[in-house]
PDB file of C-alpha atoms in Angstrom:
ATOM      1  CA  GLY A   8       9.202  24.503  17.077  1.00 65.00           C
ATOM      2  CA  ALA A   9       8.017  27.969  15.950  1.00 83.00           C
ATOM      3  CA  VAL A  10      10.591  30.007  17.826  1.00 91.00           C
ATOM      4  CA  VAL A  11      10.992  33.695  17.132  1.00 94.00           C
ATOM      5  CA  SER A  12      13.896  35.674  18.498  1.00 96.00           C
ATOM      6  CA  GLN A  13      14.290  39.400  18.863  1.00 97.00           C
ATOM      7  CA  HIS A  14      17.428  41.424  19.384  1.00 97.00           C
ATOM      8  CA  PRO A  15      18.203  43.419  21.383  1.00 97.00           C
ATOM      9  CA  SER A  16      15.934  42.662  24.325  1.00 96.00           C
ATOM     10  CA  ARG A  17      16.569  46.069  25.852  1.00 96.00           C
ATOM     11  CA  VAL A  18      18.072  49.241  24.490  1.00 97.00           C
ATOM     12  CA  ILE A  19      18.652  52.681  25.907  1.00 97.00           C
ATOM     13  CA  CYS A  20      19.564  55.425  23.505  1.00 96.00           C
ATOM     14  CA  LYS A  21      19.886  59.162  23.339  1.00 96.00           C
ATOM     15  CA  SER A  22      17.261  61.288  21.693  1.00 97.00           C
ATOM     16  CA  GLY A  23      17.975  61.768  17.995  1.00 96.00           C
ATOM     17  CA  THR A  24      19.726  58.472  17.427  1.00 97.00           C
ATOM     18  CA  SER A  25      18.415  55.530  15.438  1.00 97.00           C
ATOM     19  CA  VAL A  26      17.786  52.068  16.808  1.00 97.00           C
ATOM     20  CA  LYS A  27      17.535  48.837  14.838  1.00 97.00           C
ATOM     21  CA  ILE A  28      15.577  45.859  16.148  1.00 98.00           C
ATOM     22  CA  GLU A  29      15.913  42.438  14.558  1.00 97.00           C
ATOM     23  CA  CYS A  30      13.252  39.763  14.426  1.00 96.00           C
ATOM     24  CA  ARG A  31      14.189  36.246  13.357  1.00 95.00           C
ATOM     25  CA  SER A  32      12.199  33.075  12.890  1.00 93.00           C
ATOM     26  CA  LEU A  33      14.612  30.385  14.019  1.00 93.00           C
ATOM     27  CA  ASP A  34      13.060  27.142  12.874  1.00 89.00           C
ATOM     28  CA  PHE A  35      10.590  28.073  10.172  1.00 89.00           C
ATOM     29  CA  GLN A  36      10.273  30.379   7.221  1.00 89.00           C
ATOM     30  CA  ALA A  37       8.018  33.318   7.915  1.00 88.00           C
ATOM     31  CA  THR A  38       5.959  34.434   4.962  1.00 82.00           C
ATOM     32  CA  THR A  39       4.817  37.411   6.951  1.00 90.00           C
ATOM     33  CA  MET A  40       6.081  39.208  10.015  1.00 93.00           C
ATOM     34  CA  PHE A  41       4.222  41.785  12.055  1.00 94.00           C
ATOM     35  CA  TRP A  42       5.520  44.596  14.209  1.00 96.00           C
ATOM     36  CA  TYR A  43       3.588  45.704  17.271  1.00 95.00           C
ATOM     37  CA  ARG A  44       3.974  48.360  19.889  1.00 95.00           C
ATOM     38  CA  GLN A  45       2.659  47.885  23.404  1.00 94.00           C
ATOM     39  CA  PHE A  46       2.314  50.406  26.200  1.00 90.00           C
ATOM     40  CA  PRO A  47       2.104  49.243  29.821  1.00 87.00           C
ATOM     41  CA  LYS A  48      -1.108  47.410  30.629  1.00 84.00           C
ATOM     42  CA  GLN A  49      -2.444  48.001  27.133  1.00 88.00           C
ATOM     43  CA  SER A  50      -3.129  45.838  24.139  1.00 89.00           C
ATOM     44  CA  LEU A  51      -0.909  45.197  21.168  1.00 91.00           C
ATOM     45  CA  MET A  52      -1.024  47.950  18.586  1.00 90.00           C
ATOM     46  CA  LEU A  53      -0.170  46.726  15.117  1.00 92.00           C
ATOM     47  CA  MET A  54       2.306  49.049  13.461  1.00 94.00           C
ATOM     48  CA  ALA A  55       3.037  47.334  10.181  1.00 94.00           C
ATOM     49  CA  THR A  56       2.984  44.113   8.229  1.00 92.00           C
ATOM     50  CA  SER A  57       6.197  42.945   6.662  1.00 90.00           C
ATOM     51  CA  ASN A  58       6.324  40.571   3.699  1.00 86.00           C
ATOM     52  CA  GLU A  59       9.588  39.201   2.377  1.00 83.00           C
ATOM     53  CA  GLY A  60      10.709  40.939  -0.754  1.00 81.00           C
ATOM     54  CA  SER A  61       8.078  43.659  -0.731  1.00 83.00           C
ATOM     55  CA  LYS A  62       7.408  46.953   0.949  1.00 87.00           C
ATOM     56  CA  ALA A  63       5.878  46.880   4.386  1.00 91.00           C
ATOM     57  CA  THR A  64       2.249  47.835   4.853  1.00 91.00           C
ATOM     58  CA  TYR A  65       1.834  50.390   7.596  1.00 94.00           C
ATOM     59  CA  GLU A  66      -1.238  50.900   9.753  1.00 92.00           C
ATOM     60  CA  GLN A  67      -2.986  54.221   9.753  1.00 91.00           C
ATOM     61  CA  GLY A  68      -1.163  56.792  11.849  1.00 92.00           C
ATOM     62  CA  VAL A  69       2.193  55.015  11.770  1.00 94.00           C
ATOM     63  CA  GLU A  70       4.920  57.073  10.104  1.00 93.00           C
ATOM     64  CA  LYS A  71       6.723  54.908   7.574  1.00 92.00           C
ATOM     65  CA  ASP A  72       9.698  57.263   7.436  1.00 94.00           C
ATOM     66  CA  LYS A  73      10.140  57.028  11.176  1.00 96.00           C
ATOM     67  CA  PHE A  74       9.675  53.286  11.523  1.00 97.00           C
ATOM     68  CA  LEU A  75      11.638  51.711   8.694  1.00 96.00           C
ATOM     69  CA  ILE A  76      10.966  48.060   8.078  1.00 94.00           C
ATOM     70  CA  ASN A  77      13.071  45.751   5.985  1.00 91.00           C
ATOM     71  CA  HIS A  78      12.234  42.109   5.372  1.00 88.00           C
ATOM     72  CA  ALA A  79      15.410  40.872   3.809  1.00 83.00           C
ATOM     73  CA  SER A  80      14.730  37.151   3.956  1.00 89.00           C
ATOM     74  CA  LEU A  81      12.105  34.631   4.994  1.00 89.00           C
ATOM     75  CA  THR A  82      13.652  34.491   8.446  1.00 93.00           C
ATOM     76  CA  LEU A  83      14.601  38.099   9.169  1.00 94.00           C
ATOM     77  CA  SER A  84      12.770  41.374   9.481  1.00 94.00           C
ATOM     78  CA  THR A  85      14.189  44.552  10.956  1.00 95.00           C
ATOM     79  CA  LEU A  86      12.519  47.615  12.426  1.00 97.00           C
ATOM     80  CA  THR A  87      14.563  50.800  12.609  1.00 97.00           C
ATOM     81  CA  VAL A  88      13.302  53.613  14.775  1.00 97.00           C
ATOM     82  CA  THR A  89      14.854  56.677  13.194  1.00 97.00           C
ATOM     83  CA  SER A  90      15.668  59.835  15.115  1.00 96.00           C
ATOM     84  CA  ALA A  91      14.170  58.376  18.259  1.00 96.00           C
ATOM     85  CA  HIS A  92      12.511  60.633  20.822  1.00 96.00           C
ATOM     86  CA  PRO A  93      11.334  59.935  24.368  1.00 95.00           C
ATOM     87  CA  GLU A  94       7.771  59.394  23.161  1.00 95.00           C
ATOM     88  CA  ASP A  95       9.047  56.440  21.104  1.00 96.00           C
ATOM     89  CA  SER A  96       9.937  54.633  24.301  1.00 96.00           C
ATOM     90  CA  SER A  97       7.862  51.493  24.357  1.00 95.00           C
ATOM     91  CA  PHE A  98       7.817  47.712  24.153  1.00 96.00           C
ATOM     92  CA  TYR A  99       8.186  46.598  20.537  1.00 97.00           C
ATOM     93  CA  ILE A 100       7.182  43.046  19.671  1.00 96.00           C
ATOM     94  CA  CYS A 101       7.416  41.198  16.414  1.00 96.00           C
ATOM     95  CA  SER A 102       5.521  38.120  15.374  1.00 94.00           C
ATOM     96  CA  ALA A 103       5.899  35.711  12.517  1.00 92.00           C
ATOM     97  CA  VAL A 104       3.482  33.587  10.571  1.00 88.00           C
ATOM     98  CA  GLY A 105       4.511  30.437   8.759  1.00 79.00           C
ATOM     99  CA  GLY A 106       2.057  28.352   6.841  1.00 72.00           C
ATOM    100  CA  GLY A 107      -0.887  28.743   9.177  1.00 73.00           C
ATOM    101  CA  GLU A 108      -2.675  31.656  10.810  1.00 72.00           C
ATOM    102  CA  THR A 109      -1.078  31.428  14.228  1.00 82.00           C
ATOM    103  CA  GLN A 110       1.276  34.248  15.103  1.00 86.00           C
ATOM    104  CA  TYR A 111       4.410  33.338  17.022  1.00 91.00           C
ATOM    105  CA  PHE A 112       5.743  36.242  18.994  1.00 93.00           C
ATOM    106  CA  GLY A 113       9.278  37.269  19.717  1.00 95.00           C
ATOM    107  CA  PRO A 114      10.263  38.109  23.301  1.00 95.00           C
ATOM    108  CA  GLY A 115      10.024  41.834  22.614  1.00 96.00           C
ATOM    109  CA  THR A 116      12.404  44.772  22.813  1.00 97.00           C
ATOM    110  CA  ARG A 117      12.120  47.430  25.485  1.00 96.00           C
ATOM    111  CA  LEU A 118      13.244  50.758  24.101  1.00 97.00           C
ATOM    112  CA  LEU A 119      14.021  53.697  26.356  1.00 96.00           C
ATOM    113  CA  VAL A 120      14.901  56.973  24.714  1.00 96.00           C
ATOM    114  CA  LEU A 121      16.514  59.531  26.993  1.00 96.00           C
TER     115      LEU A 121
ATOM    116  CA  GLY B  28     -13.160  48.573  10.528  1.00 65.00           C
ATOM    117  CA  GLN B  29     -13.359  45.452  12.574  1.00 69.00           C
ATOM    118  CA  GLN B  30     -13.395  45.875  16.326  1.00 84.00           C
ATOM    119  CA  VAL B  31     -12.749  43.260  18.954  1.00 91.00           C
ATOM    120  CA  MET B  32     -13.936  44.163  22.424  1.00 93.00           C
ATOM    121  CA  GLN B  33     -12.878  42.290  25.518  1.00 96.00           C
ATOM    122  CA  ILE B  34     -14.176  42.471  29.065  1.00 96.00           C
ATOM    123  CA  PRO B  35     -13.422  42.830  31.855  1.00 97.00           C
ATOM    124  CA  GLN B  36     -10.270  44.903  31.637  1.00 95.00           C
ATOM    125  CA  TYR B  37      -9.117  43.724  35.059  1.00 96.00           C
ATOM    126  CA  GLN B  38     -10.044  40.751  37.218  1.00 97.00           C
ATOM    127  CA  HIS B  39      -8.752  40.056  40.693  1.00 97.00           C
ATOM    128  CA  VAL B  40      -9.542  36.638  42.128  1.00 97.00           C
ATOM    129  CA  GLN B  41      -8.607  34.568  45.130  1.00 97.00           C
ATOM    130  CA  GLU B  42      -6.681  31.431  44.327  1.00 97.00           C
ATOM    131  CA  GLY B  43      -9.128  28.644  43.699  1.00 97.00           C
ATOM    132  CA  GLU B  44     -11.874  30.883  42.321  1.00 98.00           C
ATOM    133  CA  ASP B  45     -12.997  30.700  38.715  1.00 98.00           C
ATOM    134  CA  PHE B  46     -12.296  33.347  36.076  1.00 98.00           C
ATOM    135  CA  THR B  47     -13.929  34.222  32.778  1.00 98.00           C
ATOM    136  CA  THR B  48     -13.042  36.741  30.090  1.00 98.00           C
ATOM    137  CA  TYR B  49     -15.362  37.587  27.211  1.00 98.00           C
ATOM    138  CA  CYS B  50     -14.626  38.679  23.690  1.00 97.00           C
ATOM    139  CA  ASN B  51     -17.030  40.254  21.204  1.00 96.00           C
ATOM    140  CA  SER B  52     -16.455  41.152  17.590  1.00 94.00           C
ATOM    141  CA  SER B  53     -18.275  43.711  15.512  1.00 90.00           C
ATOM    142  CA  THR B  54     -18.150  41.294  12.569  1.00 91.00           C
ATOM    143  CA  THR B  55     -18.438  37.557  12.068  1.00 93.00           C
ATOM    144  CA  LEU B  56     -15.102  35.853  12.506  1.00 93.00           C
ATOM    145  CA  SER B  57     -13.723  32.955  10.511  1.00 91.00           C
ATOM    146  CA  ASN B  58     -11.795  31.970  13.621  1.00 92.00           C
ATOM    147  CA  ILE B  59     -10.696  33.344  16.946  1.00 94.00           C
ATOM    148  CA  GLN B  60      -7.411  32.905  18.730  1.00 94.00           C
ATOM    149  CA  TRP B  61      -6.454  33.292  22.374  1.00 96.00           C
ATOM    150  CA  TYR B  62      -3.073  34.380  23.713  1.00 95.00           C
ATOM    151  CA  LYS B  63      -1.598  34.711  27.184  1.00 97.00           C
ATOM    152  CA  GLN B  64       1.021  37.256  28.129  1.00 96.00           C
ATOM    153  CA  ARG B  65       2.772  36.833  31.459  1.00 96.00           C
ATOM    154  CA  PRO B  66       3.932  40.007  33.241  1.00 93.00           C
ATOM    155  CA  GLY B  67       7.076  41.244  31.510  1.00 90.00           C
ATOM    156  CA  GLY B  68       6.727  38.618  28.806  1.00 92.00           C
ATOM    157  CA  HIS B  69       5.374  38.289  25.307  1.00 91.00           C
ATOM    158  CA  PRO B  70       2.086  36.855  24.032  1.00 92.00           C
ATOM    159  CA  VAL B  71       1.997  33.095  23.741  1.00 92.00           C
ATOM    160  CA  PHE B  72      -0.530  31.311  21.555  1.00 91.00           C
ATOM    161  CA  LEU B  73      -3.049  29.228  23.508  1.00 95.00           C
ATOM    162  CA  ILE B  74      -5.651  28.031  21.051  1.00 95.00           C
ATOM    163  CA  GLN B  75      -7.620  28.676  17.884  1.00 94.00           C
ATOM    164  CA  LEU B  76     -11.362  28.087  17.522  1.00 96.00           C
ATOM    165  CA  VAL B  77     -12.867  27.735  14.075  1.00 94.00           C
ATOM    166  CA  LYS B  78     -16.302  26.128  14.215  1.00 96.00           C
ATOM    167  CA  SER B  79     -19.553  27.725  15.293  1.00 96.00           C
ATOM    168  CA  GLY B  80     -20.366  26.700  18.868  1.00 97.00           C
ATOM    169  CA  GLU B  81     -16.990  25.034  19.306  1.00 97.00           C
ATOM    170  CA  VAL B  82     -15.772  24.237  22.807  1.00 98.00           C
ATOM    171  CA  LYS B  83     -12.202  23.238  23.541  1.00 98.00           C
ATOM    172  CA  LYS B  84     -10.527  22.421  26.807  1.00 97.00           C
ATOM    173  CA  GLN B  85      -6.937  22.622  27.943  1.00 96.00           C
ATOM    174  CA  LYS B  86      -6.760  21.265  31.481  1.00 97.00           C
ATOM    175  CA  ARG B  87      -8.469  23.952  33.591  1.00 98.00           C
ATOM    176  CA  LEU B  88      -9.048  26.270  30.624  1.00 98.00           C
ATOM    177  CA  THR B  89     -12.256  26.092  28.592  1.00 98.00           C
ATOM    178  CA  PHE B  90     -12.625  28.052  25.374  1.00 98.00           C
ATOM    179  CA  GLN B  91     -15.913  28.665  23.613  1.00 98.00           C
ATOM    180  CA  PHE B  92     -16.800  30.121  20.239  1.00 97.00           C
ATOM    181  CA  GLY B  93     -20.294  31.497  19.874  1.00 97.00           C
ATOM    182  CA  GLU B  94     -22.897  30.105  17.520  1.00 96.00           C
ATOM    183  CA  ALA B  95     -22.848  33.311  15.488  1.00 95.00           C
ATOM    184  CA  LYS B  96     -19.043  33.320  15.483  1.00 95.00           C
ATOM    185  CA  LYS B  97     -18.998  36.843  16.858  1.00 95.00           C
ATOM    186  CA  ASN B  98     -18.138  36.135  20.457  1.00 96.00           C
ATOM    187  CA  SER B  99     -15.911  33.902  22.489  1.00 98.00           C
ATOM    188  CA  SER B 100     -15.006  33.229  26.081  1.00 98.00           C
ATOM    189  CA  LEU B 101     -12.172  31.800  28.097  1.00 98.00           C
ATOM    190  CA  HIS B 102     -12.998  30.239  31.447  1.00 98.00           C
ATOM    191  CA  ILE B 103     -10.414  29.128  33.983  1.00 98.00           C
ATOM    192  CA  THR B 104     -11.553  26.767  36.711  1.00 98.00           C
ATOM    193  CA  ALA B 105      -9.920  26.961  40.146  1.00 98.00           C
ATOM    194  CA  THR B 106      -7.329  29.584  39.319  1.00 98.00           C
ATOM    195  CA  GLN B 107      -3.746  29.188  40.411  1.00 97.00           C
ATOM    196  CA  THR B 108      -1.030  31.805  40.845  1.00 96.00           C
ATOM    197  CA  THR B 109       0.555  30.547  37.633  1.00 97.00           C
ATOM    198  CA  ASP B 110      -2.520  31.780  35.747  1.00 98.00           C
ATOM    199  CA  VAL B 111      -1.526  35.389  36.384  1.00 98.00           C
ATOM    200  CA  GLY B 112      -1.156  37.414  33.211  1.00 97.00           C
ATOM    201  CA  THR B 113      -3.053  39.163  30.456  1.00 96.00           C
ATOM    202  CA  TYR B 114      -5.341  37.138  28.248  1.00 98.00           C
ATOM    203  CA  PHE B 115      -5.996  38.413  24.739  1.00 96.00           C
ATOM    204  CA  CYS B 116      -8.455  37.273  22.151  1.00 96.00           C
ATOM    205  CA  ALA B 117      -7.718  38.021  18.519  1.00 93.00           C
ATOM    206  CA  GLY B 118      -9.677  37.759  15.315  1.00 91.00           C
ATOM    207  CA  PRO B 119      -8.467  37.768  11.734  1.00 87.00           C
ATOM    208  CA  GLY B 120      -7.733  41.180  10.248  1.00 73.00           C
ATOM    209  CA  ASP B 121      -9.957  43.041   7.853  1.00 58.00           C
ATOM    210  CA  ALA B 122     -11.681  40.798   5.343  1.00 46.00           C
ATOM    211  CA  GLY B 123     -10.099  40.997   1.948  1.00 44.00           C
ATOM    212  CA  GLY B 124      -6.909  42.339   3.420  1.00 46.00           C
ATOM    213  CA  THR B 125      -3.657  41.632   1.695  1.00 46.00           C
ATOM    214  CA  SER B 126      -1.894  40.283   4.730  1.00 52.00           C
ATOM    215  CA  TYR B 127      -2.403  36.675   5.602  1.00 62.00           C
ATOM    216  CA  GLY B 128      -2.340  36.083   9.324  1.00 74.00           C
ATOM    217  CA  LYS B 129      -3.100  39.654  10.316  1.00 84.00           C
ATOM    218  CA  LEU B 130      -4.935  39.809  13.638  1.00 88.00           C
ATOM    219  CA  THR B 131      -7.029  42.332  15.495  1.00 88.00           C
ATOM    220  CA  PHE B 132      -6.452  41.986  19.222  1.00 91.00           C
ATOM    221  CA  GLY B 133      -8.899  42.679  21.980  1.00 93.00           C
ATOM    222  CA  GLN B 134      -7.854  45.003  24.786  1.00 94.00           C
ATOM    223  CA  GLY B 135      -6.961  42.084  26.996  1.00 95.00           C
ATOM    224  CA  THR B 136      -8.017  41.075  30.493  1.00 97.00           C
ATOM    225  CA  ILE B 137      -5.410  41.413  33.211  1.00 96.00           C
ATOM    226  CA  LEU B 138      -5.815  38.600  35.725  1.00 98.00           C
ATOM    227  CA  THR B 139      -4.299  38.757  39.172  1.00 97.00           C
ATOM    228  CA  VAL B 140      -4.579  35.831  41.557  1.00 97.00           C
ATOM    229  CA  HIS B 141      -4.199  36.317  45.293  1.00 95.00           C
ATOM    230  CA  PRO B 142      -2.756  33.286  47.090  1.00 91.00           C
TER     231      PRO B 142
END
C-alpha cells in the first residue's frame, strides 16, 4: 500500500515554456501533499505544502507565481513550472500523507530546461 | 526555525564494516523519521521513533532516539553493497504549523560501500 506516482518521470523543455508535473496517491487519500526540489547530492528542499481544496502554502523564497500548485482532489496534486529557465532544472519530488505522519514519496521528475 | 543537522555528509566503508549516521535537532522532537534514497531513486520511509530513548532494529539496522528527543542515530552492522544510498533523518515541521505531516530533513549522509 501507500503508493505515490509521479508523471512525467523525465521532461526536457525549451526555455520559456511551462511544464506540468502530476502527483497521485494510488491507493489512499492524501490529506496533504508536499512538493520538494532536490539538487544532486543535496537534501530535499521543501517548496510548498498542498492541501486539497485550499491554496498551497509556499516556503520562504519560493515564487508562488512561478511554481503553481493545484490540489484538485484527495489523490491528485499538480505542480506547474511556468516560463521555465535553465536554473529551474532539477529533480522535483512529491510526497503524500494519509492519516499518519509518514510521507510517501513519488518517484520524482527530472526536469531539464534547455 | 527548526534545524536538523546530520553528520557525516559522506561515508565510505569497505563491505563488512559498520556505519553510523547522526542526527541532531535544534529543538525537541515529538518524533523522528528515517528515510533511504538509493542513487537515482526517491526517498523511502524506513522507520519512525517516538519515545525518549527508544531503540528499534530492522535486521542489520539499529535506530536510536535520544533521551532528550533531540538527537538520533542510525547504525548499520556489517554493511553490504545494497546499503549504498543517502540516509536522511527528518523531524516534524515547525511547532504549531498548519500543515500536518510537514517534515524538516537533515542534509543526509551519502554512504558508499566498496566490495
